[in-house]
Amino acid sequence: SDLTIVDPEEDWIDDIAEQLDDGEETGPAVPENLKKIIENMFRKKLSVEKVKTIMEKYNKPENLPILTAQRVNQGVWMKLKPATKTLDLKMSKGIEKFIKSMIAIVKAIEELSKMKGRITDTKVKNDVKTITKVLFEAVQLGGQANQELAQRRRMQCKFDINAFDRVLFNSPQVQGVMLFADRLHAKM
């Protein structure tokens, strides 16, 4: 029989594997029990009641109004097509959950900050400082993600607005409670 033997020196399978690699760098593995918990949290859909219970625990601090899922300004909302409104409502529900997760991280930072003052052991104090820094970076990345999501929502709404009003969308947007700058609402 005519059998073709693959030369083990040829790395063609490795070459294909490299091409298929998404290039994302990874960090060290986490403990197996933590891995299973996180995977379960990402795969399992919670009941509406469970989500509501968790979200109720994390109200934004009164002095951090920026931790809010932005709403579309009334003047813009009235001009949107029903399909755009539906899509925006679905996106804002996801963003609301995301914001609540940021509030949970802010609360963790606050608790660590309080704890740090009571710790006398230098190593433990440094560990708390390291954990706090990681959490701050998570909030920083979350803030960037929130800005990108808000921009996508603005662009989605923009196409339902007439050409004259679209010019107003080009003005710089300041992160706040409303999706569009307050002066946009006044002009519409």
GROMACS .gro file of C-alpha atoms in nm, residues 24-148:
model
  125
   24GLU     CA    1  -0.427   3.720   2.316
   25GLU     CA    2  -0.169   3.696   2.587
   26THR     CA    3  -0.270   3.505   2.894
   27GLY     CA    4  -0.164   3.528   3.253
   28PRO     CA    5  -0.094   3.246   3.495
   29ALA     CA    6  -0.370   2.990   3.548
   30VAL     CA    7  -0.609   3.040   3.839
   31PRO     CA    8  -0.683   2.761   4.087
   32GLU     CA    9  -0.921   2.499   3.944
   33ASN     CA   10  -1.201   2.569   4.195
   34LEU     CA   11  -1.193   2.943   4.109
   35LYS     CA   12  -1.188   2.859   3.737
   36LYS     CA   13  -1.503   2.648   3.772
   37ILE     CA   14  -1.686   2.920   3.966
   38ILE     CA   15  -1.600   3.192   3.713
   39GLU     CA   16  -1.689   2.972   3.415
   40ASN     CA   17  -2.020   2.888   3.580
   41MET     CA   18  -2.092   3.257   3.643
   42PHE     CA   19  -2.026   3.340   3.278
   43ARG     CA   20  -2.224   3.046   3.136
   44LYS     CA   21  -2.525   3.025   3.365
   45LYS     CA   22  -2.810   3.268   3.316
   46LEU     CA   23  -2.946   3.393   3.646
   47SER     CA   24  -3.316   3.423   3.711
   48VAL     CA   25  -3.463   3.771   3.687
   49GLU     CA   26  -3.529   3.762   4.063
   50LYS     CA   27  -3.167   3.668   4.144
   51VAL     CA   28  -3.032   3.947   3.922
   52LYS     CA   29  -3.270   4.194   4.087
   53THR     CA   30  -3.161   4.081   4.435
   54ILE     CA   31  -2.792   4.127   4.351
   55MET     CA   32  -2.846   4.463   4.181
   56GLU     CA   33  -3.041   4.598   4.478
   57LYS     CA   34  -2.728   4.555   4.693
   58TYR     CA   35  -2.530   4.804   4.487
   59ASN     CA   36  -2.675   5.153   4.481
   60LYS     CA   37  -2.451   5.423   4.346
   61PRO     CA   38  -2.287   5.639   4.611
   62GLU     CA   39  -2.469   5.972   4.641
   63ASN     CA   40  -2.153   6.160   4.548
   64LEU     CA   41  -2.085   5.950   4.235
   65PRO     CA   42  -2.374   6.027   3.997
   66ILE     CA   43  -2.149   5.926   3.706
   67LEU     CA   44  -2.208   5.562   3.805
   68THR     CA   45  -2.539   5.564   3.620
   69ALA     CA   46  -2.663   5.386   3.310
   70GLN     CA   47  -2.718   5.688   3.087
   71ARG     CA   48  -3.063   5.763   2.949
   72VAL     CA   49  -3.138   5.897   2.604
   73ASN     CA   50  -3.246   6.261   2.618
   74GLN     CA   51  -3.624   6.305   2.580
   75GLY     CA   52  -3.589   6.522   2.266
   76VAL     CA   53  -3.381   6.255   2.095
   77TRP     CA   54  -3.593   5.966   2.226
   78MET     CA   55  -3.910   6.111   2.072
   79LYS     CA   56  -3.745   6.110   1.727
   80LEU     CA   57  -3.615   5.752   1.737
   81LYS     CA   58  -3.771   5.469   1.538
   82PRO     CA   59  -3.933   5.189   1.742
   83ALA     CA   60  -3.662   4.938   1.643
   84THR     CA   61  -3.389   5.177   1.759
   85LYS     CA   62  -3.571   5.234   2.088
   86THR     CA   63  -3.604   4.859   2.146
   87LEU     CA   64  -3.236   4.797   2.074
   88ASP     CA   65  -3.131   5.089   2.293
   89LEU     CA   66  -3.346   4.967   2.583
   90LYS     CA   67  -3.184   4.623   2.560
   91MET     CA   68  -2.836   4.776   2.550
   92SER     CA   69  -2.912   5.004   2.845
   93LYS     CA   70  -3.030   4.705   3.054
   94GLY     CA   71  -2.694   4.535   2.997
   95ILE     CA   72  -2.509   4.858   3.071
   96GLU     CA   73  -2.710   4.895   3.392
   97LYS     CA   74  -2.582   4.554   3.508
   98PHE     CA   75  -2.230   4.653   3.405
   99ILE     CA   76  -2.254   4.978   3.607
  100LYS     CA   77  -2.378   4.782   3.910
  101SER     CA   78  -2.069   4.558   3.879
  102MET     CA   79  -1.854   4.874   3.879
  103ILE     CA   80  -2.035   4.996   4.192
  104ALA     CA   81  -1.960   4.660   4.358
  105ILE     CA   82  -1.591   4.705   4.277
  106VAL     CA   83  -1.597   5.063   4.412
  107LYS     CA   84  -1.750   4.930   4.735
  108ALA     CA   85  -1.475   4.667   4.757
  109ILE     CA   86  -1.212   4.941   4.713
  110GLU     CA   87  -1.378   5.144   4.987
  111GLU     CA   88  -1.377   4.847   5.226
  112LEU     CA   89  -1.012   4.769   5.149
  113SER     CA   90  -0.923   5.134   5.212
  114LYS     CA   91  -1.091   5.122   5.551
  115MET     CA   92  -0.919   4.793   5.632
  116LYS     CA   93  -0.575   4.916   5.530
  117GLY     CA   94  -0.567   5.167   5.815
  118ARG     CA   95  -0.626   4.890   6.071
  119ILE     CA   96  -0.358   4.657   5.939
  120THR     CA   97  -0.025   4.656   6.117
  121ASP     CA   98   0.145   4.373   5.928
  122THR     CA   99   0.350   4.528   5.644
  123LYS     CA  100   0.310   4.231   5.409
  124VAL     CA  101  -0.067   4.223   5.452
  125LYS     CA  102  -0.081   4.602   5.408
  126ASN     CA  103   0.114   4.570   5.080
  127ASP     CA  104  -0.116   4.288   4.966
  128VAL     CA  105  -0.420   4.508   5.030
  129LYS     CA  106  -0.251   4.789   4.836
  130THR     CA  107  -0.187   4.553   4.542
  131ILE     CA  108  -0.547   4.426   4.544
  132THR     CA  109  -0.677   4.784   4.561
  133LYS     CA  110  -0.462   4.880   4.262
  134VAL     CA  111  -0.602   4.587   4.059
  135LEU     CA  112  -0.956   4.691   4.148
  136PHE     CA  113  -0.885   5.054   4.048
  137GLU     CA  114  -0.756   4.928   3.714
  138ALA     CA  115  -1.077   4.725   3.672
  139VAL     CA  116  -1.282   5.041   3.733
  140GLN     CA  117  -1.060   5.235   3.492
  141LEU     CA  118  -1.113   4.974   3.219
  142GLY     CA  119  -1.484   4.971   3.303
  143GLY     CA  120  -1.497   5.348   3.260
  144GLN     CA  121  -1.335   5.317   2.918
  145ALA     CA  122  -1.579   5.041   2.819
  146ASN     CA  123  -1.872   5.254   2.936
  147GLN     CA  124  -1.753   5.547   2.722
  148GLU     CA  125  -1.723   5.319   2.418
   0.00000   0.00000   0.00000
